[in-house]
Amino acid sequence: MIYLDHAATTPLDPQVREAMLPWLDDAVGYGNPASDHALGRRAWAAVEHARAQVAALVGAMPAEIIWTSGATESNNLAIKGALEFRGHAGAHLVTSRIEHKSVVDTCRHLEARGVRVTWLVPEANGTIGVEQVLAAVRPETVLVSLMWVNNETGAINPIHELAPHLRERGVLLHVDAVQAAGKLPIDLDTTPIDLLSLSAHKLHGPKGIGALFVRKRPRARLAPQIHGGGHEQGMRSGTLATHQIVGMGCACALAAQRLATDAPHLAALREQLWQRLRVLPGVYRNGDPAHSAPHILNLSFEGVEGESLRARLGDLAISSGSACSSATREPSYVLRALGRDDELAGASLRFSVGRTTTSEDIDRAAARVLAEVGALRALSPRWGT
Ligand SMILES: Cc1ncc(COP(=O)(O)O)c(C=O)c1O
């Protein structure tokens, strides 16, 4: 099996696993980080060390990092929390049609409760332009929620450029940075983003743990979505999962150390794959390589049916779109928003490379895709006529 689905999830780094294990151990690791005794304090120190590691990856202060169960929860907390704090009545929210489902469905939920939502459509290169966003902002706009990197196409939104304009207008900016962290430099010290979502399992950490950056100055205020013991500054109650948190901290520290080498390695592999596959007639690259994160290549293949192609490529771990929404088996809403018709959107594959992908993996995967697209086209009465 050749694993080319790193945008869906990444394998746990062995160093991350090593860092986590003591915290699953009965002898040292079981204290509740909220307990005021030696075992609890030891766990608390580990949690705080990890918080500093996550903060360092994105140029934040440790006190600005709130632990969650993953980016789905971070996105829910950021968007519902900001709107609920402000009050739904008369409030306006700006987002886009190419967000992850955890943003789209959260905004739809608010829309059904009276919040007015503007749904931006991407430009031809797959990104949401600054001018588009600013044109949508109104006096009653509370929040703009946009992803940094799209998980299907890899398109990079111009967040650095956008953020200062929104700060000037007093509008909160939430950024889903799940696919950007560890792939692009992020510095919240110099980029005025108010809320930023992260997930550990996209950067070689464990599943089930994420974080939300919540800016302290100026303070972004959120209504909590999970009530309980008042953990995480009252924003997210629940006993902290020490081993998961330590894993996320370690994964972020590794990502920070390796960013300068990982990003060019991933980009080189992605380009190698494109060069191998572009020799096929009727293959289209979705998104613009000049505005694209290094790990994702999304292609549409004319004259084949996407599901049949994936079924024939059972030895490759690849995705027909977002793993999180592929349960519905509809052609990708992101590719349709980019202007691809249903047929081409349905005949698309997302390849996403990772730290452990090799050049040989790429050559083998490309050969398999060339063979199977050719075989399916040979069977198709419509191809070549
Ligand atoms: C852009 C984006 N946002 C959010 C998520 C959800 O993250 P999690 O799996 O941590 O809930 C994903 C995962 O697929 C994603 O790619």
Tab-separated table of C-alpha atoms and ligand atoms in Angstrom:
chain	number	residue	atom	x	y	z
A	1	MET	CA	0.000	0.000	0.000
A	2	ILE	CA	1.380	3.412	-0.967
A	3	TYR	CA	0.034	6.026	1.409
A	4	LEU	CA	-0.766	9.286	-0.385
A	5	ASP	CA	-3.537	10.546	1.887
A	6	HIS	CA	-1.669	12.775	4.345
A	7	ALA	CA	-4.298	15.511	4.091
A	8	ALA	CA	-6.736	13.033	5.685
A	9	THR	CA	-4.359	11.967	8.427
A	10	THR	CA	-0.680	11.302	9.010
A	11	PRO	CA	1.127	8.412	10.701
A	12	LEU	CA	2.198	9.008	14.288
A	13	ASP	CA	5.843	10.066	14.441
A	14	PRO	CA	7.871	7.530	16.512
A	15	GLN	CA	9.220	10.390	18.654
A	16	VAL	CA	5.660	11.517	19.376
A	17	ARG	CA	4.717	7.981	20.405
A	18	GLU	CA	7.734	7.813	22.741
A	19	ALA	CA	6.786	11.130	24.318
A	20	MET	CA	3.198	9.944	24.897
A	21	LEU	CA	3.885	6.527	26.400
A	22	PRO	CA	4.917	7.567	29.944
A	23	TRP	CA	1.611	9.416	30.266
A	24	LEU	CA	-0.281	6.191	29.641
A	25	ASP	CA	1.786	4.463	32.275
A	26	ASP	CA	0.280	3.640	35.662
A	27	ALA	CA	3.448	4.490	37.544
A	28	VAL	CA	3.688	8.138	36.554
A	29	GLY	CA	1.084	9.231	34.098
A	30	TYR	CA	-2.402	8.896	35.522
A	31	GLY	CA	-2.728	12.030	37.631
A	32	ASN	CA	-5.483	14.452	36.708
A	33	PRO	CA	-3.766	17.663	35.571
A	34	ALA	CA	-6.366	19.592	37.614
A	35	SER	CA	-5.504	17.767	40.872
A	36	ASP	CA	-3.547	19.581	43.527
A	37	HIS	CA	-1.115	16.822	44.521
A	38	ALA	CA	2.213	15.588	43.203
A	39	LEU	CA	0.776	13.351	40.458
A	40	GLY	CA	-1.614	16.043	39.318
A	41	ARG	CA	1.059	18.720	39.330
A	42	ARG	CA	3.366	16.513	37.273
A	43	ALA	CA	0.665	16.023	34.661
A	44	TRP	CA	-0.115	19.767	34.721
A	45	ALA	CA	3.552	20.583	34.063
A	46	ALA	CA	3.510	18.253	31.035
A	47	VAL	CA	0.318	19.875	29.729
A	48	GLU	CA	1.827	23.333	30.094
A	49	HIS	CA	5.052	22.289	28.368
A	50	ALA	CA	2.981	21.011	25.451
A	51	ARG	CA	0.934	24.214	25.403
A	52	ALA	CA	4.164	26.191	24.989
A	53	GLN	CA	5.253	23.876	22.147
A	54	VAL	CA	1.974	24.388	20.260
A	55	ALA	CA	2.125	28.143	20.874
A	56	ALA	CA	5.699	28.282	19.539
A	57	LEU	CA	4.715	26.659	16.230
A	58	VAL	CA	2.307	29.518	15.495
A	59	GLY	CA	3.979	32.452	17.290
A	60	ALA	CA	1.346	32.672	20.039
A	61	MET	CA	1.522	32.973	23.837
A	62	PRO	CA	0.899	29.679	25.682
A	63	ALA	CA	-2.115	31.190	27.494
A	64	GLU	CA	-3.729	31.729	24.084
A	65	ILE	CA	-3.898	27.964	23.360
A	66	ILE	CA	-7.113	26.158	24.385
A	67	TRP	CA	-7.143	22.348	24.131
A	68	THR	CA	-9.989	20.716	22.215
A	69	SER	CA	-10.724	17.248	20.833
A	70	GLY	CA	-9.638	18.264	17.318
A	71	ALA	CA	-10.187	20.926	14.704
A	72	THR	CA	-13.860	20.059	14.244
A	73	GLU	CA	-14.424	21.104	17.827
A	74	SER	CA	-12.070	24.096	17.510
A	75	ASN	CA	-14.064	25.338	14.502
A	76	ASN	CA	-17.358	24.854	16.350
A	77	LEU	CA	-16.066	26.680	19.428
A	78	ALA	CA	-14.617	29.566	17.430
A	79	ILE	CA	-17.657	30.214	15.252
A	80	LYS	CA	-20.557	29.373	17.567
A	81	GLY	CA	-18.650	30.817	20.514
A	82	ALA	CA	-18.028	34.187	18.832
A	83	LEU	CA	-21.581	34.510	17.505
A	84	GLU	CA	-23.201	33.404	20.734
A	85	PHE	CA	-21.091	35.822	22.751
A	86	ARG	CA	-22.202	38.675	20.494
A	87	GLY	CA	-25.835	37.469	20.292
A	88	HIS	CA	-27.362	36.021	17.120
A	89	ALA	CA	-29.908	38.764	16.526
A	90	GLY	CA	-28.897	40.928	13.556
A	91	ALA	CA	-25.433	39.363	13.392
A	92	HIS	CA	-23.654	38.694	10.110
A	93	LEU	CA	-20.962	36.149	9.323
A	94	VAL	CA	-18.744	35.762	6.236
A	95	THR	CA	-17.373	32.409	5.147
A	96	SER	CA	-16.844	30.498	1.887
A	97	ARG	CA	-18.273	27.570	-0.013
A	98	ILE	CA	-14.949	25.725	0.078
A	99	GLU	CA	-14.561	25.459	3.848
A	100	HIS	CA	-14.278	22.130	5.606
A	101	LYS	CA	-17.643	20.609	6.595
A	102	SER	CA	-16.967	21.444	10.238
A	103	VAL	CA	-17.155	25.128	9.263
A	104	VAL	CA	-19.857	24.835	6.584
A	105	ASP	CA	-22.237	22.881	8.811
A	106	THR	CA	-21.558	25.097	11.828
A	107	CYS	CA	-22.386	28.209	9.763
A	108	ARG	CA	-25.511	26.509	8.398
A	109	HIS	CA	-26.559	25.720	11.952
A	110	LEU	CA	-26.227	29.404	12.859
A	111	GLU	CA	-28.002	30.465	9.657
A	112	ALA	CA	-30.988	28.347	10.702
A	113	ARG	CA	-30.991	30.297	13.976
A	114	GLY	CA	-31.179	33.705	12.345
A	115	VAL	CA	-27.538	34.647	11.747
A	116	ARG	CA	-27.070	36.079	8.267
A	117	VAL	CA	-24.283	34.319	6.382
A	118	THR	CA	-22.444	35.395	3.212
A	119	TRP	CA	-21.044	32.384	1.340
A	120	LEU	CA	-18.105	33.465	-0.821
A	121	VAL	CA	-17.228	31.550	-3.990
A	122	PRO	CA	-13.550	30.991	-4.903
A	123	GLU	CA	-11.817	32.719	-7.775
A	124	ALA	CA	-10.528	30.668	-10.706
A	125	ASN	CA	-7.300	29.834	-8.838
A	126	GLY	CA	-9.285	28.263	-5.983
A	127	THR	CA	-8.644	31.010	-3.434
A	128	ILE	CA	-10.875	33.589	-1.784
A	129	GLY	CA	-9.659	37.105	-2.660
A	130	VAL	CA	-9.152	39.923	-0.143
A	131	GLU	CA	-11.386	42.297	-2.120
A	132	GLN	CA	-14.202	39.749	-2.159
A	133	VAL	CA	-14.078	39.419	1.612
A	134	LEU	CA	-13.917	43.146	2.245
A	135	ALA	CA	-16.827	43.766	-0.120
A	136	ALA	CA	-18.920	41.312	1.911
A	137	VAL	CA	-18.172	42.957	5.277
A	138	ARG	CA	-20.998	45.091	6.698
A	139	PRO	CA	-21.315	47.126	9.892
A	140	GLU	CA	-23.048	44.177	11.588
A	141	THR	CA	-20.385	41.606	10.556
A	142	VAL	CA	-19.126	39.829	13.664
A	143	LEU	CA	-16.782	37.249	12.170
A	144	VAL	CA	-15.023	36.156	9.000
A	145	SER	CA	-14.159	32.441	8.992
A	146	LEU	CA	-11.806	31.239	6.242
A	147	MET	CA	-9.412	28.352	5.936
A	148	TRP	CA	-5.727	29.032	5.354
A	149	VAL	CA	-5.201	26.054	3.050
A	150	ASN	CA	-8.006	24.154	1.354
A	151	ASN	CA	-7.902	20.455	2.213
A	152	GLU	CA	-8.988	19.268	-1.247
A	153	THR	CA	-7.023	21.488	-3.627
A	154	GLY	CA	-4.236	22.857	-1.400
A	155	ALA	CA	-5.175	26.434	-2.427
A	156	ILE	CA	-3.698	29.030	-0.037
A	157	ASN	CA	-5.932	31.945	0.920
A	158	PRO	CA	-4.263	35.378	1.284
A	159	ILE	CA	-4.641	35.447	5.064
A	160	HIS	CA	-1.564	37.634	5.708
A	161	GLU	CA	-2.964	40.287	3.439
A	162	LEU	CA	-6.543	40.023	4.691
A	163	ALA	CA	-5.992	40.000	8.461
A	164	PRO	CA	-4.918	43.658	8.960
A	165	HIS	CA	-7.928	44.922	6.952
A	166	LEU	CA	-10.348	43.038	9.177
A	167	ARG	CA	-8.603	44.205	12.343
A	168	GLU	CA	-8.957	47.800	11.074
A	169	ARG	CA	-12.694	47.233	10.599
A	170	GLY	CA	-13.139	45.613	14.017
A	171	VAL	CA	-14.243	42.269	12.545
A	172	LEU	CA	-13.006	39.051	14.152
A	173	LEU	CA	-11.030	36.684	11.902
A	174	HIS	CA	-11.138	32.924	12.463
A	175	VAL	CA	-8.751	30.796	10.404
A	176	ASP	CA	-8.914	27.016	10.054
A	177	ALA	CA	-5.167	26.350	9.800
A	178	VAL	CA	-5.337	22.552	9.926
A	179	GLN	CA	-3.708	22.044	6.509
A	180	ALA	CA	-1.349	25.012	6.875
A	181	ALA	CA	0.344	24.220	10.185
A	182	GLY	CA	3.708	22.595	9.658
A	183	LYS	CA	3.520	23.323	5.899
A	184	LEU	CA	3.595	27.152	5.850
A	185	PRO	CA	5.138	29.560	8.345
A	186	ILE	CA	2.504	30.978	10.740
A	187	ASP	CA	3.302	33.913	13.013
A	188	LEU	CA	0.371	35.131	15.072
A	189	ASP	CA	2.603	37.706	16.701
A	190	THR	CA	2.695	39.661	13.442
A	191	THR	CA	-0.515	38.444	11.750
A	192	PRO	CA	-3.663	39.827	13.423
A	193	ILE	CA	-5.773	36.680	13.383
A	194	ASP	CA	-8.138	36.377	16.373
A	195	LEU	CA	-8.963	32.660	16.380
A	196	LEU	CA	-7.031	29.790	14.750
A	197	SER	CA	-7.851	26.065	14.659
A	198	LEU	CA	-5.256	23.285	14.760
A	199	SER	CA	-5.369	19.487	14.730
A	200	ALA	CA	-2.600	17.129	15.876
A	201	HIS	CA	-3.267	14.210	13.546
A	202	LYS	CA	-2.513	16.221	10.416
A	203	LEU	CA	1.063	16.786	11.570
A	204	HIS	CA	2.111	13.333	12.775
A	205	GLY	CA	0.443	13.655	16.168
A	206	PRO	CA	-2.375	11.570	17.667
A	207	LYS	CA	-6.036	11.721	16.657
A	208	GLY	CA	-8.593	13.177	19.041
A	209	ILE	CA	-6.659	16.254	20.126
A	210	GLY	CA	-6.545	19.766	18.740
A	211	ALA	CA	-6.327	23.347	19.852
A	212	LEU	CA	-7.928	26.707	19.346
A	213	PHE	CA	-5.795	29.845	19.520
A	214	VAL	CA	-7.844	32.599	21.175
A	215	ARG	CA	-6.124	35.996	21.086
A	216	LYS	CA	-5.596	37.765	24.393
A	217	ARG	CA	-4.742	41.256	23.087
A	218	PRO	CA	-7.113	42.488	21.790
A	219	ARG	CA	-9.141	39.833	23.526
A	220	ALA	CA	-11.339	37.579	21.387
A	221	ARG	CA	-14.345	36.655	23.506
A	222	LEU	CA	-16.202	33.370	23.123
A	223	ALA	CA	-19.206	31.774	24.773
A	224	PRO	CA	-18.169	28.243	25.853
A	225	GLN	CA	-19.799	25.365	24.017
A	226	ILE	CA	-18.973	22.651	26.554
A	227	HIS	CA	-19.847	23.477	30.139
A	228	GLY	CA	-18.454	21.799	33.200
A	229	GLY	CA	-15.556	22.266	35.566
A	230	GLY	CA	-14.340	25.535	34.055
A	231	HIS	CA	-11.171	24.095	32.522
A	232	GLU	CA	-9.268	25.987	29.838
A	233	GLN	CA	-10.155	29.427	31.193
A	234	GLY	CA	-13.811	28.442	31.222
A	235	MET	CA	-13.846	28.073	27.429
A	236	ARG	CA	-13.724	24.279	27.214
A	237	SER	CA	-14.504	22.147	30.236
A	238	GLY	CA	-13.432	18.528	30.562
A	239	THR	CA	-10.529	16.606	32.095
A	240	LEU	CA	-7.424	17.151	30.009
A	241	ALA	CA	-6.079	14.103	28.145
A	242	THR	CA	-2.435	14.354	29.209
A	243	HIS	CA	-1.042	11.751	26.784
A	244	GLN	CA	-2.852	13.277	23.782
A	245	ILE	CA	-1.777	16.777	24.731
A	246	VAL	CA	1.855	15.724	25.200
A	247	GLY	CA	1.656	14.073	21.758
A	248	MET	CA	0.334	17.214	20.132
A	249	GLY	CA	3.032	19.321	21.813
A	250	CYS	CA	5.781	17.008	20.579
A	251	ALA	CA	4.301	16.870	17.049
A	252	CYS	CA	4.210	20.677	16.906
A	253	ALA	CA	7.792	20.964	18.162
A	254	LEU	CA	8.919	18.530	15.439
A	255	ALA	CA	6.880	20.377	12.808
A	256	ALA	CA	8.535	23.663	13.812
A	257	GLN	CA	12.015	22.119	13.660
A	258	ARG	CA	11.343	20.495	10.315
A	259	LEU	CA	9.309	23.133	8.487
A	260	ALA	CA	12.272	24.412	6.472
A	261	THR	CA	13.116	20.900	5.224
A	262	ASP	CA	9.636	19.320	5.112
A	263	ALA	CA	8.009	21.972	2.912
A	264	PRO	CA	10.499	21.784	-0.022
A	265	HIS	CA	10.601	17.962	0.247
A	266	LEU	CA	6.802	17.793	-0.036
A	267	ALA	CA	6.689	20.294	-2.898
A	268	ALA	CA	9.323	18.342	-4.840
A	269	LEU	CA	7.359	15.085	-4.452
A	270	ARG	CA	4.110	16.755	-5.469
A	271	GLU	CA	5.762	18.204	-8.600
A	272	GLN	CA	7.331	14.845	-9.444
A	273	LEU	CA	3.873	13.268	-9.356
A	274	TRP	CA	2.397	16.016	-11.536
A	275	GLN	CA	5.224	15.677	-14.092
A	276	ARG	CA	4.625	11.919	-14.287
A	277	LEU	CA	0.843	12.258	-14.709
A	278	ARG	CA	0.568	15.304	-16.944
A	279	VAL	CA	1.656	13.212	-19.937
A	280	LEU	CA	-1.894	11.813	-19.989
A	281	PRO	CA	-4.342	13.595	-22.257
A	282	GLY	CA	-7.416	14.992	-20.497
A	283	VAL	CA	-5.916	15.471	-17.041
A	284	TYR	CA	-6.627	18.746	-15.243
A	285	ARG	CA	-4.892	20.180	-12.194
A	286	ASN	CA	-7.392	21.677	-9.755
A	287	GLY	CA	-5.990	24.799	-8.176
A	288	ASP	CA	-3.061	27.000	-9.051
A	289	PRO	CA	0.428	25.693	-8.176
A	290	ALA	CA	1.590	29.268	-7.487
A	291	HIS	CA	-0.938	29.530	-4.637
A	292	SER	CA	-0.852	25.999	-3.322
A	293	ALA	CA	0.376	24.250	-0.180
A	294	PRO	CA	3.233	21.823	-0.828
A	295	HIS	CA	1.524	18.553	0.071
A	296	ILE	CA	-1.648	18.406	-2.072
A	297	LEU	CA	-2.167	17.598	-5.756
A	298	ASN	CA	-5.763	17.379	-6.966
A	299	LEU	CA	-6.413	16.105	-10.489
A	300	SER	CA	-9.506	15.483	-12.594
A	301	PHE	CA	-9.370	12.755	-15.239
A	302	GLU	CA	-11.576	13.094	-18.274
A	303	GLY	CA	-13.333	9.980	-19.546
A	304	VAL	CA	-13.201	7.936	-16.343
A	305	GLU	CA	-15.559	7.463	-13.453
A	306	GLY	CA	-13.915	8.515	-10.177
A	307	GLU	CA	-15.180	5.636	-8.045
A	308	SER	CA	-14.177	3.009	-10.628
A	309	LEU	CA	-10.703	4.517	-10.793
A	310	ARG	CA	-10.318	4.494	-7.028
A	311	ALA	CA	-11.615	0.924	-6.859
A	312	ARG	CA	-8.947	-0.196	-9.352
A	313	LEU	CA	-6.295	1.668	-7.395
A	314	GLY	CA	-6.867	-0.308	-4.201
A	315	ASP	CA	-3.119	-0.474	-3.573
A	316	LEU	CA	-2.931	3.313	-3.275
A	317	ALA	CA	-4.326	5.168	-0.259
A	318	ILE	CA	-5.774	8.214	-1.998
A	319	SER	CA	-8.933	10.176	-1.636
A	320	SER	CA	-11.648	11.340	-3.990
A	321	GLY	CA	-11.939	14.539	-1.961
A	322	SER	CA	-12.199	15.300	1.702
A	323	ALA	CA	-12.202	12.066	3.723
A	324	CYS	CA	-14.523	13.771	6.155
A	325	SER	CA	-17.247	14.400	3.580
A	326	SER	CA	-16.639	11.433	1.297
A	327	ALA	CA	-19.262	9.484	3.278
A	328	THR	CA	-21.889	11.268	1.165
A	329	ARG	CA	-20.278	10.137	-2.123
A	330	GLU	CA	-21.367	13.320	-3.844
A	331	PRO	CA	-19.002	14.986	-6.300
A	332	SER	CA	-16.818	17.400	-4.337
A	333	TYR	CA	-18.613	20.648	-3.434
A	334	VAL	CA	-15.200	22.336	-3.448
A	335	LEU	CA	-14.435	21.366	-7.048
A	336	ARG	CA	-17.948	22.319	-8.131
A	337	ALA	CA	-17.435	25.724	-6.491
A	338	LEU	CA	-14.263	26.008	-8.603
A	339	GLY	CA	-16.343	25.567	-11.734
A	340	ARG	CA	-15.730	21.892	-12.515
A	341	ASP	CA	-18.853	20.150	-13.845
A	342	ASP	CA	-20.267	17.187	-11.915
A	343	GLU	CA	-18.608	14.662	-14.194
A	344	LEU	CA	-15.092	16.066	-13.852
A	345	ALA	CA	-15.572	16.839	-10.161
A	346	GLY	CA	-16.615	13.201	-9.727
A	347	ALA	CA	-13.546	11.987	-11.626
A	348	SER	CA	-11.010	13.626	-9.325
A	349	LEU	CA	-8.336	12.275	-7.079
A	350	ARG	CA	-6.560	14.024	-4.238
A	351	PHE	CA	-2.984	12.889	-3.716
A	352	SER	CA	-1.338	14.193	-0.561
A	353	VAL	CA	2.282	13.493	0.244
A	354	GLY	CA	3.952	13.429	3.653
A	355	ARG	CA	7.232	13.413	5.499
A	356	THR	CA	7.754	9.690	4.955
A	357	THR	CA	6.763	9.609	1.259
A	358	THR	CA	9.667	8.713	-1.043
A	359	SER	CA	10.454	9.465	-4.653
A	360	GLU	CA	10.058	5.712	-5.383
A	361	ASP	CA	6.545	5.797	-3.885
A	362	ILE	CA	5.699	8.580	-6.329
A	363	ASP	CA	7.042	6.738	-9.362
A	364	ARG	CA	5.174	3.544	-8.440
A	365	ALA	CA	1.945	5.414	-7.712
A	366	ALA	CA	2.171	7.366	-10.974
A	367	ALA	CA	2.718	4.170	-12.977
A	368	ARG	CA	-0.368	2.606	-11.375
A	369	VAL	CA	-2.525	5.652	-12.117
A	370	LEU	CA	-1.338	5.821	-15.742
A	371	ALA	CA	-2.128	2.118	-16.200
A	372	GLU	CA	-5.598	2.242	-14.636
A	373	VAL	CA	-6.740	5.465	-16.309
A	374	GLY	CA	-5.609	3.936	-19.612
A	375	ALA	CA	-7.477	0.685	-18.892
A	376	LEU	CA	-10.709	2.470	-17.946
A	377	ARG	CA	-10.563	4.709	-20.984
A	378	ALA	CA	-10.045	1.668	-23.216
A	379	LEU	CA	-13.334	0.298	-21.827
A	380	SER	CA	-15.212	3.557	-22.238
A	381	PRO	CA	-17.279	3.863	-25.425
A	382	ARG	CA	-17.217	7.660	-25.029
A	383	TRP	CA	-13.456	8.139	-24.670
A	384	GLY	CA	-11.674	9.018	-27.886
A	385	THR	CA	-14.839	9.256	-29.974
B	1	LIG	C1	-9.252	21.916	6.737
B	1	LIG	C2	-9.725	20.993	7.816
B	1	LIG	N1	-10.408	21.483	8.853
B	1	LIG	C3	-10.844	20.696	9.842
B	1	LIG	C4	-10.628	19.336	9.831
B	1	LIG	C5	-11.152	18.494	10.959
B	1	LIG	O1	-10.116	18.160	11.850
B	1	LIG	P1	-10.298	17.042	12.953
B	1	LIG	O2	-10.155	15.731	12.256
B	1	LIG	O3	-9.174	17.301	13.937
B	1	LIG	O4	-11.630	17.236	13.588
B	1	LIG	C6	-9.933	18.775	8.765
B	1	LIG	C7	-9.729	17.300	8.687
B	1	LIG	O5	-10.003	16.677	7.712
B	1	LIG	C8	-9.464	19.624	7.733
B	1	LIG	O6	-8.769	19.136	6.687
